[in-house]
PDB file of C-alpha atoms in Angstrom:
ATOM      1  CA  MET A  26      57.377 -17.072 172.959  1.00  0.00           C
ATOM      2  CA  LEU A  27      55.143 -20.157 172.811  1.00  0.00           C
ATOM      3  CA  VAL A  28      52.836 -18.466 170.295  1.00  0.00           C
ATOM      4  CA  ARG A  29      55.785 -17.547 168.074  1.00  0.00           C
ATOM      5  CA  THR A  30      57.214 -21.061 168.221  1.00  0.00           C
ATOM      6  CA  THR A  31      53.798 -22.603 167.517  1.00  0.00           C
ATOM      7  CA  ALA A  32      53.218 -20.242 164.575  1.00  0.00           C
ATOM      8  CA  THR A  33      56.535 -21.294 163.066  1.00  0.00           C
ATOM      9  CA  VAL A  34      55.763 -24.992 163.394  1.00  0.00           C
ATOM     10  CA  LEU A  35      52.280 -24.451 161.923  1.00  0.00           C
ATOM     11  CA  ALA A  36      53.850 -22.630 158.957  1.00  0.00           C
ATOM     12  CA  SER A  37      56.079 -25.636 158.268  1.00  0.00           C
ATOM     13  CA  SER A  38      55.114 -28.721 156.293  1.00  0.00           C
ATOM     14  CA  VAL A  39      54.468 -30.768 159.440  1.00  0.00           C
ATOM     15  CA  ARG A  40      51.117 -32.585 159.285  1.00  0.00           C
ATOM     16  CA  LYS A  41      49.950 -32.008 162.851  1.00  0.00           C
ATOM     17  CA  VAL A  42      51.118 -29.818 165.735  1.00  0.00           C
ATOM     18  CA  VAL A  43      50.623 -30.997 169.296  1.00  0.00           C
ATOM     19  CA  VAL A  44      51.622 -28.559 172.029  1.00  0.00           C
ATOM     20  CA  ILE A  45      52.203 -30.329 175.314  1.00  0.00           C
ATOM     21  CA  LEU A  46      51.547 -28.277 178.421  1.00  0.00           C
ATOM     22  CA  PRO A  47      51.799 -28.785 182.178  1.00  0.00           C
ATOM     23  CA  PRO A  48      48.517 -29.193 184.078  1.00  0.00           C
ATOM     24  CA  ASP A  49      49.093 -26.064 186.154  1.00  0.00           C
ATOM     25  CA  ARG A  50      49.139 -23.688 183.143  1.00  0.00           C
ATOM     26  CA  PRO A  51      45.609 -23.507 181.663  1.00  0.00           C
ATOM     27  CA  ASP A  52      46.468 -19.939 180.640  1.00  0.00           C
ATOM     28  CA  LEU A  53      48.822 -21.305 177.972  1.00  0.00           C
ATOM     29  CA  SER A  54      46.094 -23.420 176.430  1.00  0.00           C
ATOM     30  CA  SER A  55      43.791 -20.376 176.355  1.00  0.00           C
ATOM     31  CA  LEU A  56      46.562 -18.298 174.815  1.00  0.00           C
ATOM     32  CA  LEU A  57      47.004 -20.806 171.996  1.00  0.00           C
ATOM     33  CA  THR A  58      43.247 -21.084 171.410  1.00  0.00           C
ATOM     34  CA  THR A  59      43.029 -17.285 171.141  1.00  0.00           C
ATOM     35  CA  ALA A  60      46.095 -17.006 168.901  1.00  0.00           C
ATOM     36  CA  PHE A  61      45.078 -19.869 166.592  1.00  0.00           C
ATOM     37  CA  PRO A  62      41.277 -20.165 166.537  1.00  0.00           C
ATOM     38  CA  ASP A  63      39.833 -22.849 164.300  1.00  0.00           C
ATOM     39  CA  THR A  64      43.183 -24.420 163.487  1.00  0.00           C
ATOM     40  CA  PRO A  65      42.457 -28.124 162.945  1.00  0.00           C
ATOM     41  CA  ARG A  66      46.167 -29.035 162.666  1.00  0.00           C
ATOM     42  CA  LEU A  67      46.769 -27.791 166.222  1.00  0.00           C
ATOM     43  CA  GLU A  68      45.874 -29.486 169.455  1.00  0.00           C
ATOM     44  CA  THR A  69      47.055 -29.224 173.020  1.00  0.00           C
ATOM     45  CA  ARG A  70      47.706 -32.090 175.377  1.00  0.00           C
ATOM     46  CA  ILE A  71      48.471 -32.079 179.072  1.00  0.00           C
ATOM     47  CA  ALA A  72      51.511 -33.839 180.518  1.00  0.00           C
ATOM     48  CA  GLN A  73      49.939 -34.972 183.778  1.00  0.00           C
ATOM     49  CA  ASP A  74      53.328 -35.952 185.174  1.00  0.00           C
ATOM     50  CA  ALA A  75      54.975 -32.665 184.146  1.00  0.00           C
ATOM     51  CA  GLN A  76      56.796 -32.552 187.488  1.00  0.00           C
ATOM     52  CA  ASP A  77      59.015 -35.298 186.021  1.00  0.00           C
ATOM     53  CA  GLY A  78      60.467 -32.714 183.622  1.00  0.00           C
ATOM     54  CA  LEU A  79      60.988 -32.700 179.873  1.00  0.00           C
ATOM     55  CA  SER A  80      60.655 -36.478 179.609  1.00  0.00           C
ATOM     56  CA  ALA A  81      56.957 -36.192 180.549  1.00  0.00           C
ATOM     57  CA  SER A  82      56.265 -34.056 177.470  1.00  0.00           C
ATOM     58  CA  LEU A  83      58.333 -36.374 175.337  1.00  0.00           C
ATOM     59  CA  ARG A  84      56.259 -39.376 176.437  1.00  0.00           C
ATOM     60  CA  VAL A  85      53.001 -37.583 175.574  1.00  0.00           C
ATOM     61  CA  GLY A  86      54.350 -36.691 172.129  1.00  0.00           C
ATOM     62  CA  VAL A  87      55.458 -40.268 171.508  1.00  0.00           C
ATOM     63  CA  ASP A  88      52.056 -41.567 172.640  1.00  0.00           C
ATOM     64  CA  VAL A  89      50.311 -39.266 170.142  1.00  0.00           C
ATOM     65  CA  ALA A  90      52.685 -40.292 167.323  1.00  0.00           C
ATOM     66  CA  ARG A  91      52.195 -43.983 168.083  1.00  0.00           C
ATOM     67  CA  ALA A  92      48.400 -43.642 168.242  1.00  0.00           C
ATOM     68  CA  GLU A  93      48.431 -42.019 164.801  1.00  0.00           C
ATOM     69  CA  HIS A  94      50.944 -44.523 163.386  1.00  0.00           C
ATOM     70  CA  ALA A  95      53.225 -41.632 162.462  1.00  0.00           C
ATOM     71  CA  PRO A  96      56.456 -42.598 160.721  1.00  0.00           C
ATOM     72  CA  ALA A  97      58.323 -39.860 162.602  1.00  0.00           C
ATOM     73  CA  LEU A  98      57.984 -37.230 165.300  1.00  0.00           C
ATOM     74  CA  LEU A  99      59.323 -33.664 165.112  1.00  0.00           C
ATOM     75  CA  VAL A 100      60.195 -32.499 168.619  1.00  0.00           C
ATOM     76  CA  CYS A 101      60.444 -28.722 168.999  1.00  0.00           C
ATOM     77  CA  LEU A 102      61.043 -26.891 172.245  1.00  0.00           C
ATOM     78  CA  GLY A 103      58.657 -24.067 173.094  1.00  0.00           C
ATOM     79  CA  ASP A 104      61.538 -21.933 174.324  1.00  0.00           C
ATOM     80  CA  MET A 105      63.305 -21.910 170.949  1.00  0.00           C
ATOM     81  CA  PRO A 106      61.292 -19.241 169.083  1.00  0.00           C
ATOM     82  CA  LEU A 107      64.042 -18.301 166.606  1.00  0.00           C
ATOM     83  CA  VAL A 108      63.973 -21.621 164.728  1.00  0.00           C
ATOM     84  CA  SER A 109      62.907 -20.938 161.149  1.00  0.00           C
ATOM     85  CA  VAL A 110      60.286 -22.574 158.976  1.00  0.00           C
ATOM     86  CA  ALA A 111      63.067 -23.243 156.463  1.00  0.00           C
ATOM     87  CA  LEU A 112      65.038 -25.256 159.032  1.00  0.00           C
ATOM     88  CA  LEU A 113      61.983 -27.251 160.111  1.00  0.00           C
ATOM     89  CA  ASP A 114      61.146 -28.054 156.498  1.00  0.00           C
ATOM     90  CA  ALA A 115      64.775 -29.011 155.763  1.00  0.00           C
ATOM     91  CA  LEU A 116      64.766 -31.384 158.744  1.00  0.00           C
ATOM     92  CA  LEU A 117      61.476 -32.957 157.648  1.00  0.00           C
ATOM     93  CA  ARG A 118      62.547 -33.224 153.997  1.00  0.00           C
ATOM     94  CA  ASP A 119      65.956 -34.716 154.834  1.00  0.00           C
ATOM     95  CA  HIS A 120      64.428 -37.174 157.271  1.00  0.00           C
ATOM     96  CA  ALA A 121      61.976 -38.392 154.629  1.00  0.00           C
ATOM     97  CA  HIS A 122      64.827 -38.740 152.122  1.00  0.00           C
ATOM     98  CA  PHE A 123      67.589 -40.260 154.264  1.00  0.00           C
ATOM     99  CA  GLN A 124      65.428 -42.302 156.690  1.00  0.00           C
ATOM    100  CA  ALA A 125      67.949 -41.851 159.508  1.00  0.00           C
ATOM    101  CA  PRO A 126      66.978 -42.798 163.082  1.00  0.00           C
ATOM    102  CA  ALA A 127      67.078 -39.065 163.854  1.00  0.00           C
ATOM    103  CA  THR A 128      67.600 -35.868 161.881  1.00  0.00           C
ATOM    104  CA  ALA A 129      68.881 -32.834 163.770  1.00  0.00           C
ATOM    105  CA  PRO A 130      70.394 -29.412 163.175  1.00  0.00           C
ATOM    106  CA  ASP A 131      74.136 -28.875 163.516  1.00  0.00           C
ATOM    107  CA  ARG A 132      75.641 -25.445 164.271  1.00  0.00           C
ATOM    108  CA  GLY A 133      78.803 -26.530 162.516  1.00  0.00           C
ATOM    109  CA  ASP A 134      80.357 -28.014 165.647  1.00  0.00           C
ATOM    110  CA  GLY A 135      79.403 -31.597 164.803  1.00  0.00           C
ATOM    111  CA  LYS A 136      76.905 -31.838 167.667  1.00  0.00           C
ATOM    112  CA  PRO A 137      73.231 -32.378 166.935  1.00  0.00           C
ATOM    113  CA  GLY A 138      70.766 -30.058 168.662  1.00  0.00           C
ATOM    114  CA  ASN A 139      67.054 -29.272 168.711  1.00  0.00           C
ATOM    115  CA  PRO A 140      64.608 -29.492 167.029  1.00  0.00           C
ATOM    116  CA  VAL A 141      64.901 -33.167 166.117  1.00  0.00           C
ATOM    117  CA  VAL A 142      62.930 -35.394 163.765  1.00  0.00           C
ATOM    118  CA  TRP A 143      62.815 -38.817 165.406  1.00  0.00           C
ATOM    119  CA  ASP A 144      62.102 -41.889 163.320  1.00  0.00           C
ATOM    120  CA  ALA A 145      59.429 -44.246 164.675  1.00  0.00           C
ATOM    121  CA  SER A 146      62.210 -46.770 165.299  1.00  0.00           C
ATOM    122  CA  GLN A 147      63.296 -44.516 168.186  1.00  0.00           C
ATOM    123  CA  PHE A 148      59.882 -44.128 169.866  1.00  0.00           C
ATOM    124  CA  ALA A 149      60.520 -46.841 172.475  1.00  0.00           C
ATOM    125  CA  ALA A 150      63.834 -45.273 173.471  1.00  0.00           C
ATOM    126  CA  LEU A 151      62.228 -41.818 173.694  1.00  0.00           C
ATOM    127  CA  ALA A 152      59.353 -43.133 175.801  1.00  0.00           C
ATOM    128  CA  ALA A 153      61.865 -44.654 178.222  1.00  0.00           C
ATOM    129  CA  VAL A 154      63.630 -41.343 178.945  1.00  0.00           C
ATOM    130  CA  GLN A 155      63.218 -40.272 182.563  1.00  0.00           C
ATOM    131  CA  GLY A 156      63.659 -36.980 184.408  1.00  0.00           C
ATOM    132  CA  ASP A 157      64.214 -33.489 183.119  1.00  0.00           C
ATOM    133  CA  GLN A 158      65.918 -34.489 179.912  1.00  0.00           C
ATOM    134  CA  GLY A 159      65.055 -35.123 176.322  1.00  0.00           C
ATOM    135  CA  GLY A 160      66.721 -37.329 173.760  1.00  0.00           C
ATOM    136  CA  ARG A 161      70.291 -36.037 174.026  1.00  0.00           C
ATOM    137  CA  ALA A 162      71.657 -39.362 175.328  1.00  0.00           C
ATOM    138  CA  ILE A 163      69.889 -41.184 172.494  1.00  0.00           C
ATOM    139  CA  LEU A 164      71.426 -38.822 169.938  1.00  0.00           C
ATOM    140  CA  ARG A 165      74.844 -39.422 171.493  1.00  0.00           C
ATOM    141  CA  ALA A 166      74.358 -43.196 171.349  1.00  0.00           C
ATOM    142  CA  LEU A 167      73.256 -43.013 167.706  1.00  0.00           C
ATOM    143  CA  GLY A 168      76.413 -41.057 166.871  1.00  0.00           C
ATOM    144  CA  PRO A 169      77.105 -40.872 163.148  1.00  0.00           C
ATOM    145  CA  ALA A 170      73.732 -42.476 162.321  1.00  0.00           C
ATOM    146  CA  VAL A 171      72.103 -39.109 163.121  1.00  0.00           C
ATOM    147  CA  HIS A 172      71.593 -37.140 159.930  1.00  0.00           C
ATOM    148  CA  ARG A 173      72.639 -33.532 160.454  1.00  0.00           C
ATOM    149  CA  VAL A 174      71.351 -30.417 158.733  1.00  0.00           C
ATOM    150  CA  LEU A 175      73.608 -27.369 158.912  1.00  0.00           C
ATOM    151  CA  ALA A 176      71.811 -24.520 160.713  1.00  0.00           C
ATOM    152  CA  ARG A 177      72.585 -20.958 161.704  1.00  0.00           C
ATOM    153  CA  SER A 178      73.538 -20.906 165.389  1.00  0.00           C
ATOM    154  CA  GLU A 179      71.465 -17.764 166.047  1.00  0.00           C
ATOM    155  CA  GLU A 180      68.238 -19.644 165.320  1.00  0.00           C
ATOM    156  CA  LEU A 181      69.099 -22.476 167.706  1.00  0.00           C
ATOM    157  CA  VAL A 182      69.140 -20.370 170.867  1.00  0.00           C
ATOM    158  CA  ASP A 183      67.298 -21.988 173.757  1.00  0.00           C
ATOM    159  CA  PHE A 184      65.795 -19.377 176.099  1.00  0.00           C
ATOM    160  CA  ASP A 185      65.848 -21.707 179.093  1.00  0.00           C
ATOM    161  CA  THR A 186      67.460 -19.620 181.824  1.00  0.00           C
ATOM    162  CA  PRO A 187      66.198 -16.449 183.522  1.00  0.00           C
ATOM    163  CA  GLU A 188      69.005 -14.446 181.866  1.00  0.00           C
ATOM    164  CA  ARG A 189      68.252 -15.750 178.398  1.00  0.00           C
ATOM    165  CA  LEU A 190      64.521 -15.277 178.938  1.00  0.00           C
ATOM    166  CA  ALA A 191      65.124 -11.641 179.918  1.00  0.00           C
ATOM    167  CA  ALA A 192      67.258 -11.180 176.778  1.00  0.00           C
ATOM    168  CA  TYR A 193      64.438 -12.613 174.654  1.00  0.00           C
ATOM    169  CA  ALA A 194      61.885 -10.322 176.317  1.00  0.00           C
ATOM    170  CA  ARG A 195      64.098  -7.306 175.559  1.00  0.00           C
ATOM    171  CA  SER A 196      64.570  -8.354 171.924  1.00  0.00           C
ATOM    172  CA  ALA A 197      60.869  -9.069 171.459  1.00  0.00           C
ATOM    173  CA  GLN A 198      60.051  -5.516 172.637  1.00  0.00           C
ATOM    174  CA  ALA A 199      62.728  -3.865 170.516  1.00  0.00           C
ATOM    175  CA  PRO A 200      61.399  -1.800 167.580  1.00  0.00           C
ATOM    176  CA  GLY A 201      62.023  -3.068 164.117  1.00  0.00           C
TER     177      GLY A 201
END
C-alpha cells in the first residue's frame, strides 16, 4: 500500500516526496529503497516521536517544508492508495492559482478530506497539532477559506481499520 501511494505521489507534479516513517519500521524504508532506487525526488525521514500519533509525522513534514522554504506542503496519507495522480495535480494546480490557506478534496458533501495542500501560512498551526490527529480541526476552523476540489469518493478511501485493510488486501490480490 505504501509503495502504491508513494508511486502515485511521485507521478504527480509535486517537487519532492518525503515519506515519514516510525523508528520501529526499518523494513518500510528498505521497501521504498528497493521499489524506487535512485529516485532523487524521494527521501525518507523518521518521526522519532511516532508514539505521539499522526501529529508526529505532520511536524516532521512541516520541518522539512520550512527548511526548504516551500510555499506549500502536500500531505498525503500512506493508507490512501486509491488517490489518483489527477487529483493530486488538481489540488496542487488549484492551490497555486487560488492561494487558499488549504486546498482539499471534497466528496460532494461539503467536507474537506485528505490529501491536503497546506499553504505555508498554516505551518505554525500544523506544527502545533498534538496527538493522533492531523489538520482536521484547522480545516474546520478555516471553514469556507478552504478551497475544495471535487473528487470521486472511491479514491478517498482511508484503509485505517483492520476491516478496511483486509478489504484492500483482498482487492489488491484480485485479478484484473
